[in-house]
């Protein structure tokens, strides 16, 4: 009899503890689509990326042109001339790859520019999420778009609209 009462008590305690924690989730992509500064930052980064990509493409086209000219003139060149042209092509290729890495690498200018533009927006969203979580007495808030796999999410736990409202924006009205 004591075992049955103990098991019932532990089961009841476990269920009570499980309901004590409150969870919610937000859709960060949906939230960011509402923020005009984010949209303009994305456009600015895309323009910068396109500009630098054109420069990279131009440099590699120049290298390709030099290589084709070298192949065409190779028969008429002396060994010394061949070495100089090969060195010129290799140096330009190395410079183009360095330029590409400088602009697009993990610590490149595009990454740094992205961080400087996006970080303040992410901080604002994070503060708004925290304010909603504290206001609704939530224990945990998940991001629907993060690496946490959500197989099902009940829409009543979606606090994205509350976060958008906290940011002073209107849910459903996307930034242009």
Tab-separated table of C-alpha atoms in Angstrom:
chain	number	residue	atom	x	y	z
A	1	UNK	CA	0.000	0.000	0.000
A	2	UNK	CA	2.850	2.394	0.852
A	3	UNK	CA	4.442	1.712	-2.552
A	4	UNK	CA	1.251	2.632	-4.386
A	5	UNK	CA	0.898	5.874	-2.430
A	6	UNK	CA	4.580	6.696	-3.010
A	7	UNK	CA	4.294	6.038	-6.772
A	8	UNK	CA	1.101	8.118	-6.985
A	9	UNK	CA	2.766	10.952	-5.065
A	10	UNK	CA	5.881	10.903	-7.299
A	11	UNK	CA	3.762	10.794	-10.454
A	12	UNK	CA	1.648	13.731	-9.265
A	13	UNK	CA	4.800	15.678	-8.365
A	14	UNK	CA	6.341	14.990	-11.763
A	15	UNK	CA	3.215	16.179	-13.596
A	16	UNK	CA	2.976	19.303	-11.446
A	17	UNK	CA	6.659	20.086	-12.103
A	18	UNK	CA	6.228	19.599	-15.829
A	19	UNK	CA	3.364	22.077	-15.985
A	20	UNK	CA	5.251	24.622	-13.896
A	21	UNK	CA	7.627	25.437	-16.738
A	22	UNK	CA	6.265	27.690	-19.440
A	23	UNK	CA	7.582	27.582	-22.976
A	24	UNK	CA	7.032	29.669	-26.079
A	25	UNK	CA	8.695	30.177	-29.411
A	26	UNK	CA	9.328	33.015	-31.821
A	27	UNK	CA	9.986	33.071	-35.552
A	28	UNK	CA	13.024	35.319	-35.891
A	29	UNK	CA	12.815	35.391	-39.678
A	30	UNK	CA	9.209	36.609	-39.480
A	31	UNK	CA	10.189	39.241	-36.908
A	32	UNK	CA	13.159	40.504	-38.941
A	33	UNK	CA	10.970	40.880	-42.052
A	34	UNK	CA	9.046	43.540	-40.116
A	35	UNK	CA	12.090	45.675	-39.305
A	36	UNK	CA	12.877	48.294	-41.991
A	37	UNK	CA	16.494	48.686	-40.801
A	38	UNK	CA	17.070	44.962	-41.306
A	39	UNK	CA	15.658	45.039	-44.835
A	40	UNK	CA	17.802	48.054	-45.768
A	41	UNK	CA	20.877	46.406	-44.196
A	42	UNK	CA	20.265	43.271	-46.265
A	43	UNK	CA	19.953	45.386	-49.439
A	44	UNK	CA	23.127	47.289	-48.569
A	45	UNK	CA	25.038	44.044	-47.944
A	46	UNK	CA	23.742	42.535	-51.190
A	47	UNK	CA	24.850	45.611	-53.165
A	48	UNK	CA	28.280	45.549	-51.546
A	49	UNK	CA	28.608	41.821	-52.189
A	50	UNK	CA	27.627	42.249	-55.850
A	51	UNK	CA	30.125	45.078	-56.296
A	52	UNK	CA	32.979	43.077	-54.794
A	53	UNK	CA	31.982	39.945	-56.704
A	54	UNK	CA	32.190	41.924	-59.960
A	55	UNK	CA	35.680	43.060	-58.978
A	56	UNK	CA	36.707	39.467	-58.205
A	57	UNK	CA	35.216	38.246	-61.501
A	58	UNK	CA	37.030	41.020	-63.381
A	59	UNK	CA	40.345	40.037	-61.831
A	60	UNK	CA	39.886	36.382	-62.713
A	61	UNK	CA	38.833	37.285	-66.266
A	62	UNK	CA	42.027	39.327	-66.595
A	63	UNK	CA	44.046	36.326	-65.381
A	64	UNK	CA	42.253	34.098	-67.883
A	65	UNK	CA	43.001	36.580	-70.673
A	66	UNK	CA	46.673	36.708	-69.667
A	67	UNK	CA	46.869	32.908	-69.576
A	68	UNK	CA	45.307	32.552	-73.037
A	69	UNK	CA	47.697	35.168	-74.416
A	70	UNK	CA	50.581	33.318	-72.782
A	71	UNK	CA	49.498	30.035	-74.376
A	72	UNK	CA	49.234	31.683	-77.790
A	73	UNK	CA	52.653	33.382	-77.518
A	74	UNK	CA	54.417	30.522	-75.716
A	75	UNK	CA	55.956	29.106	-78.901
A	76	UNK	CA	57.696	32.398	-79.691
A	77	UNK	CA	59.037	33.072	-76.169
A	78	UNK	CA	62.418	32.382	-74.689
A	79	UNK	CA	62.666	30.434	-71.435
A	80	UNK	CA	63.294	33.669	-69.509
A	81	UNK	CA	60.224	35.353	-71.030
A	82	UNK	CA	58.099	32.286	-70.195
A	83	UNK	CA	59.196	32.388	-66.555
A	84	UNK	CA	58.400	36.109	-66.269
A	85	UNK	CA	54.921	35.716	-67.819
A	86	UNK	CA	54.176	32.644	-65.688
A	87	UNK	CA	55.285	34.513	-62.564
A	88	UNK	CA	53.109	37.489	-63.561
A	89	UNK	CA	50.063	35.224	-63.999
A	90	UNK	CA	50.707	33.394	-60.719
A	91	UNK	CA	51.181	36.701	-58.847
A	92	UNK	CA	47.939	38.121	-60.259
A	93	UNK	CA	46.082	34.917	-59.396
A	94	UNK	CA	47.443	35.017	-55.842
A	95	UNK	CA	46.459	38.698	-55.531
A	96	UNK	CA	42.944	37.927	-56.815
A	97	UNK	CA	42.511	35.095	-54.322
A	98	UNK	CA	43.818	37.297	-51.509
A	99	UNK	CA	41.368	40.035	-52.531
A	100	UNK	CA	38.532	37.500	-52.587
A	101	UNK	CA	39.490	36.209	-49.130
A	102	UNK	CA	39.837	39.783	-47.818
A	103	UNK	CA	36.312	40.650	-48.967
A	104	UNK	CA	34.415	37.367	-48.551
A	105	UNK	CA	36.432	35.322	-46.042
A	106	UNK	CA	35.200	34.409	-42.545
A	107	UNK	CA	36.864	37.538	-41.137
A	108	UNK	CA	36.446	39.477	-44.376
A	109	UNK	CA	35.016	42.917	-44.891
A	110	UNK	CA	31.571	41.584	-45.825
A	111	UNK	CA	31.355	39.591	-42.604
A	112	UNK	CA	32.490	42.573	-40.548
A	113	UNK	CA	30.042	44.903	-42.300
A	114	UNK	CA	27.254	42.380	-41.751
A	115	UNK	CA	28.080	42.191	-38.055
A	116	UNK	CA	28.170	45.961	-37.671
A	117	UNK	CA	24.803	46.389	-39.423
A	118	UNK	CA	22.908	43.366	-38.080
A	119	UNK	CA	24.196	43.156	-34.473
A	120	UNK	CA	22.295	46.246	-33.206
A	121	UNK	CA	19.076	44.926	-34.777
A	122	UNK	CA	19.593	41.495	-33.227
A	123	UNK	CA	20.202	43.138	-29.852
A	124	UNK	CA	16.910	45.065	-30.134
A	125	UNK	CA	15.026	41.873	-31.037
A	126	UNK	CA	16.710	40.000	-28.202
A	127	UNK	CA	15.703	42.673	-25.672
A	128	UNK	CA	12.127	42.615	-26.984
A	129	UNK	CA	12.026	38.794	-26.707
A	130	UNK	CA	13.338	39.041	-23.164
A	131	UNK	CA	10.730	41.671	-22.264
A	132	UNK	CA	7.905	39.526	-23.686
A	133	UNK	CA	9.254	36.456	-21.865
A	134	UNK	CA	9.439	38.323	-18.561
A	135	UNK	CA	6.031	39.923	-19.111
A	136	UNK	CA	4.384	36.556	-19.882
A	137	UNK	CA	6.308	34.728	-17.136
A	138	UNK	CA	7.944	32.360	-19.620
A	139	UNK	CA	10.775	30.073	-18.610
A	140	UNK	CA	12.132	29.381	-22.088
A	141	UNK	CA	11.695	30.907	-25.526
A	142	UNK	CA	12.859	28.972	-28.580
A	143	UNK	CA	13.566	30.304	-32.038
A	144	UNK	CA	11.614	28.427	-34.665
A	145	UNK	CA	14.413	29.010	-37.211
A	146	UNK	CA	17.322	27.913	-35.044
A	147	UNK	CA	19.091	24.582	-34.911
A	148	UNK	CA	16.638	23.337	-32.290
A	149	UNK	CA	14.379	20.970	-34.141
A	150	UNK	CA	10.697	21.655	-33.613
A	151	UNK	CA	8.586	18.872	-35.041
A	152	UNK	CA	5.384	20.565	-33.990
A	153	UNK	CA	4.625	23.982	-32.578
A	154	UNK	CA	1.183	24.995	-31.389
A	155	UNK	CA	0.475	28.504	-32.743
A	156	UNK	CA	-0.867	29.654	-29.378
A	157	UNK	CA	2.708	29.532	-28.041
A	158	UNK	CA	4.025	31.713	-30.895
A	159	UNK	CA	5.091	35.019	-29.358
A	160	UNK	CA	6.473	36.539	-32.576
A	161	UNK	CA	3.599	39.034	-32.889
A	162	UNK	CA	4.128	40.131	-29.273
A	163	UNK	CA	7.828	40.746	-29.976
A	164	UNK	CA	6.988	42.740	-33.127
A	165	UNK	CA	4.515	44.837	-31.119
A	166	UNK	CA	7.178	45.332	-28.395
A	167	UNK	CA	9.514	46.654	-31.118
A	168	UNK	CA	6.866	49.266	-31.970
A	169	UNK	CA	5.913	47.633	-35.277
A	170	UNK	CA	2.670	46.183	-36.577
A	171	UNK	CA	2.459	42.382	-37.014
A	172	UNK	CA	1.677	41.332	-40.571
A	173	UNK	CA	2.996	44.554	-42.122
A	174	UNK	CA	6.360	43.672	-43.634
A	175	UNK	CA	9.073	46.278	-44.170
A	176	UNK	CA	9.843	47.266	-47.719
